[in-house]
Coordinates of C-alpha atoms in Angstrom, one line a residue:
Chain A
X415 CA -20.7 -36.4 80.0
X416 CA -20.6 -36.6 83.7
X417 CA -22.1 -40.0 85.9
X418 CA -22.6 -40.1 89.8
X419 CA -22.8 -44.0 91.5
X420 CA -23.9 -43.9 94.9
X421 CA -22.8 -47.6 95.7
X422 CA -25.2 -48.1 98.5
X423 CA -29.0 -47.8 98.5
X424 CA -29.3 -48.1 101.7
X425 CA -26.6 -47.8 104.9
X426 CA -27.9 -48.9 108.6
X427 CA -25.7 -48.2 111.6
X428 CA -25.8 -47.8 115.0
X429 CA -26.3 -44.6 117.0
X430 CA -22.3 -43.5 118.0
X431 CA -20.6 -45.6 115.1
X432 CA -18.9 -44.2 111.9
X433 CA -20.9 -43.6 108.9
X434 CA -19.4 -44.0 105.5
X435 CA -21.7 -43.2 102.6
X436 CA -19.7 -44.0 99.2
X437 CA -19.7 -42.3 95.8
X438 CA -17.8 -42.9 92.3
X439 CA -18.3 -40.2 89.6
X440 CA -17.0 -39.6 86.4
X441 CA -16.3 -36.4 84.4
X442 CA -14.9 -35.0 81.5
X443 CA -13.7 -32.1 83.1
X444 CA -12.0 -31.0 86.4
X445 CA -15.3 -31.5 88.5
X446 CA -17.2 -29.7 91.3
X447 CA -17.9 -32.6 93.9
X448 CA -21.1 -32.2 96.6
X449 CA -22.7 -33.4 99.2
X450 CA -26.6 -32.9 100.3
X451 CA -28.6 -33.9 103.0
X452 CA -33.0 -34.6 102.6
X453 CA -35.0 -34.7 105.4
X454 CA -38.5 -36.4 104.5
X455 CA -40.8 -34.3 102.5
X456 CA -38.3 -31.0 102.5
X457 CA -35.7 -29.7 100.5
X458 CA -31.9 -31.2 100.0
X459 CA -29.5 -28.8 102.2
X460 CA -25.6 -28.6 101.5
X461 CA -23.5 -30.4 103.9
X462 CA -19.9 -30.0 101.7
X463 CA -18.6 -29.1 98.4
X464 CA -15.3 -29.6 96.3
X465 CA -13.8 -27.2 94.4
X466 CA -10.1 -28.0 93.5
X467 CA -9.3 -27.2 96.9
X468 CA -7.9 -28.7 99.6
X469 CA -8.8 -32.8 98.8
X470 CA -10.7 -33.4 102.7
X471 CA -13.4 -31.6 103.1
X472 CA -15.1 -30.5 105.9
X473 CA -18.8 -30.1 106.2
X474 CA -21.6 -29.6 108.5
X475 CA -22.7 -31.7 111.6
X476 CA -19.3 -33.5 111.9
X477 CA -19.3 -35.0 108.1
X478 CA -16.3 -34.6 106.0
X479 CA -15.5 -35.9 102.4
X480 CA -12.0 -37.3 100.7
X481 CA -11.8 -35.9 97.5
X482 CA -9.6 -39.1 95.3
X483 CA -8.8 -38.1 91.9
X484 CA -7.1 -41.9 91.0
X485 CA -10.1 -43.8 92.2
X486 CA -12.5 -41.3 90.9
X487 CA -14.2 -41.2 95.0
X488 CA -16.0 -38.7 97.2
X489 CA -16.6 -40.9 100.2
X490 CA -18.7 -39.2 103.1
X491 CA -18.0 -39.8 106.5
X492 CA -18.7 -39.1 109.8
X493 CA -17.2 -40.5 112.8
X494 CA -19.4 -41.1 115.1
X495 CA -23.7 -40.9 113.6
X496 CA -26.5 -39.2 115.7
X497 CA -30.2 -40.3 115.5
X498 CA -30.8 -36.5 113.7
X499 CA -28.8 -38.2 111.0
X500 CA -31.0 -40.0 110.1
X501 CA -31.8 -39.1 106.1
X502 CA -31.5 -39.7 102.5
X503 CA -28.1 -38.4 101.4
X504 CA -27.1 -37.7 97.6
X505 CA -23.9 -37.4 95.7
X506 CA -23.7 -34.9 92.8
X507 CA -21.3 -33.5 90.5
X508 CA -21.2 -30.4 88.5
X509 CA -19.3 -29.2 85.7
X510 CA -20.5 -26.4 83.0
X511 CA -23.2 -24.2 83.7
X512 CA -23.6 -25.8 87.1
X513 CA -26.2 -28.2 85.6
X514 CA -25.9 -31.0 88.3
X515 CA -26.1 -34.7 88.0
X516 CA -27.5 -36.1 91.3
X517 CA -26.8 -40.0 91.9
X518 CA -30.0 -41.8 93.2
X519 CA -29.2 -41.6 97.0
X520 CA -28.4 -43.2 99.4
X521 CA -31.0 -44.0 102.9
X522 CA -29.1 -43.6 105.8
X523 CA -31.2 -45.3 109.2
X524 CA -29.7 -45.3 112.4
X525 CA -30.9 -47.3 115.3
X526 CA -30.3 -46.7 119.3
Chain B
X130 CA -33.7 -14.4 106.0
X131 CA -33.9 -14.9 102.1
X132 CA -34.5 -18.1 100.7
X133 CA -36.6 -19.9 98.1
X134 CA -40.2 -20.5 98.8
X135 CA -42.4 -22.9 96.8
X136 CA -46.4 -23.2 97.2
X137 CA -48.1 -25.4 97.3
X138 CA -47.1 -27.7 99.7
X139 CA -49.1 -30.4 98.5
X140 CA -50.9 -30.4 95.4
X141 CA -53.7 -32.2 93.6
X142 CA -55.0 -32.6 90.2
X143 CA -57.9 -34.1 87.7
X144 CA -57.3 -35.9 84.6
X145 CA -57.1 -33.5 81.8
X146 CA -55.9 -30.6 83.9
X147 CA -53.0 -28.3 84.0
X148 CA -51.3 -27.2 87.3
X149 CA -49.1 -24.6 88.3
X150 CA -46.3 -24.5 90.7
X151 CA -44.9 -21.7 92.5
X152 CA -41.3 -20.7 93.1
X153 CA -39.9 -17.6 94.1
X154 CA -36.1 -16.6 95.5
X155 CA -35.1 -13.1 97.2
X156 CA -31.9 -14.6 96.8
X157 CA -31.1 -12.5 94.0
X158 CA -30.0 -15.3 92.3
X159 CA -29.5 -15.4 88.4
X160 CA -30.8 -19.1 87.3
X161 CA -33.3 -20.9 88.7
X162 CA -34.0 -24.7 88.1
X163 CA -36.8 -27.6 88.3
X164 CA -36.2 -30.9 89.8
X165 CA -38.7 -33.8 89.7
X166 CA -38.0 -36.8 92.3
X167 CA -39.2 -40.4 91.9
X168 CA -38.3 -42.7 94.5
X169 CA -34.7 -44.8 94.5
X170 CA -35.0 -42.3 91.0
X171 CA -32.7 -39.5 92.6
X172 CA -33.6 -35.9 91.4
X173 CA -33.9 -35.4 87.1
X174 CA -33.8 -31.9 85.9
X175 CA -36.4 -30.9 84.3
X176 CA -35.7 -27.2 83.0
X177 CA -33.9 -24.6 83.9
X178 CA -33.4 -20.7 83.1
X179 CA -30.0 -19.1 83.4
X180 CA -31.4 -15.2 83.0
X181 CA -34.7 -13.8 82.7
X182 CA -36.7 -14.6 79.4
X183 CA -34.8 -16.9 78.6
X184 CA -35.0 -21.4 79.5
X185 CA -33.7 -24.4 78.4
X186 CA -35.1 -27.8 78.4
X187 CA -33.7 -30.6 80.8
X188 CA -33.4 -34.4 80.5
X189 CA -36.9 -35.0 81.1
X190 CA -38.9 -31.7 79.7
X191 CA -41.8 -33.3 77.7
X192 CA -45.4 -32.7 79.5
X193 CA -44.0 -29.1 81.7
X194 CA -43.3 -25.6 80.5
X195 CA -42.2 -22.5 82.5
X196 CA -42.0 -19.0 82.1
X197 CA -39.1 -16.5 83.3
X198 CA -40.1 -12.9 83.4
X199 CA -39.1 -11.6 86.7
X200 CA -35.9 -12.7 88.2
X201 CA -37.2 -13.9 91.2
X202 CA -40.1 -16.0 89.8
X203 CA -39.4 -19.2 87.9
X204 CA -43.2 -21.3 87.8
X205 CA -43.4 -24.8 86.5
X206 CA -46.5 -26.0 84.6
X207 CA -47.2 -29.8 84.7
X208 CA -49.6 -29.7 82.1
X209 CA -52.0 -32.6 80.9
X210 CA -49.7 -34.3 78.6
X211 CA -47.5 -35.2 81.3
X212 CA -49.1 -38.8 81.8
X213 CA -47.2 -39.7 84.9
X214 CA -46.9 -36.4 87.2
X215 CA -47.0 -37.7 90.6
X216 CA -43.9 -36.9 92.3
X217 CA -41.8 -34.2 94.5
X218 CA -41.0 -31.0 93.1
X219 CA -37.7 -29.2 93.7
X220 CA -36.9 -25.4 92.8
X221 CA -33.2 -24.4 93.2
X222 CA -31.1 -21.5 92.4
X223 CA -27.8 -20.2 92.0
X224 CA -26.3 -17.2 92.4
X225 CA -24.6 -17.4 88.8
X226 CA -24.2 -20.3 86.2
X227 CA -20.7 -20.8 86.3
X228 CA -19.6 -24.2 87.3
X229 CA -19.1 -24.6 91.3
X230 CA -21.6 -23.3 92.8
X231 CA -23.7 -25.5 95.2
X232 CA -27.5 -24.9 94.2
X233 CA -30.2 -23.8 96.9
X234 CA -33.1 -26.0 97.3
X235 CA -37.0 -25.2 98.2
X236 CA -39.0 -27.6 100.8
X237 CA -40.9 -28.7 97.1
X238 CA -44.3 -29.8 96.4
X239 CA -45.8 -33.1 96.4
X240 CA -48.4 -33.5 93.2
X241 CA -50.3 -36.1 93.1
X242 CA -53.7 -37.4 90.9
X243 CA -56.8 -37.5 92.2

């Protein structure tokens, strides 16, 4: 069985400071960590993925993710947030037939 | 550019009445999957087809059916047992079913009841 916890519903920062959106997942195998990005009323669009790689991971638009096998984490970042960030971001895992398990999101606003 | 294209956009029905939604992928992509999104609900998978002719149900499968019988078409029925079908709609595929690959998502369509 595999879980994903976004632990924030919703994250509010200001336009220029970091962003950190957090995730805990469990999995009973060696899982497939990523990262997507919904604007409103479109489709979600991959902004990093995990693979057993290298443990940082860099994405799209400036974001990276730290992949933490001991604390079970996939922590998105960004170091400095644009307005165009602005967006619903979710956490997922994978493992086994790439079925996906999709935590419930997390709203990102930034304000000027 | 290939991609996944679902239609309608936005999409109404009556009590008592089935509705069809479209997905197609020039991808060439070998399983294909349907999301439903509630708000705060995240995205719940509601079937999904890892060749052609062939589906299995998701967590919440009760009140939809599909079909699968070209590889670039996977169609989602909402039909009128499903009591509660307003939501967002998301179509995904993969280029093969082996564990990580990132899916590719559709814009989605937006049912709700008149």
């Amino acid at each position: 069985a595999q879980s994903v916890t976004q632990l924030d519903s919703h994250v509010s920062v200001s336009e220029g400071t970091p962003v950190l959106l957090r995730c805990n997942y469990s999995s009973s195998y060696s899982p497939s960590l990523f990262w997507y990005v919904q604007h409103p009323n479109k489709g979600l669009q991959l902004l990093l993925k995990y693979t057993s790689a290298a443990t940082l991971v860099k994405g799209i638009n400036g974001f990276e993710a730290e992949f933490k096998k001991s604390e079970t984490s996939f922590h998105l970042t960004k170091p400095s947030a644009h307005m165009s960030d602005a967006a619903e971001y979710f956490c997922v895992v994978s493992s086994g037939y790439s079925t996906l398990t999709f935590g419930k999101g997390t709203m990102l606003l930034v304000s000027p | 550019d290939g991609g996944i294209t679902q239609s309608p956009k936005y999409l109404f029905r009556k009590e008592g009445q089935n509705v069809t939604l479209s997905c197609e992928q020039n991808l060439n992509h070998d399983a294909m999957y349907w999301y439903r999104q509630d708000p705060g609900q995240g995205l719940r998978l509601i079937y999904y087809s890892q060749i052609v002719n062939d589906f299995q149900k998701g967590d919440i499968a009760e009140g939809y059916s599909v079909s699968r019988e070209k590889k670039e078409s996977f169609p989602l029925t909402v039909t009128s047992a499903q009591k509660n079908p307003t939501a967002f709609y998301l179509c995904a595929s993969i280029r093969d079913s082996g564990a990580g690959q990132p899916q590719h998502f559709g814009d989605g369509t937006r049912l709700s009841i008149l």
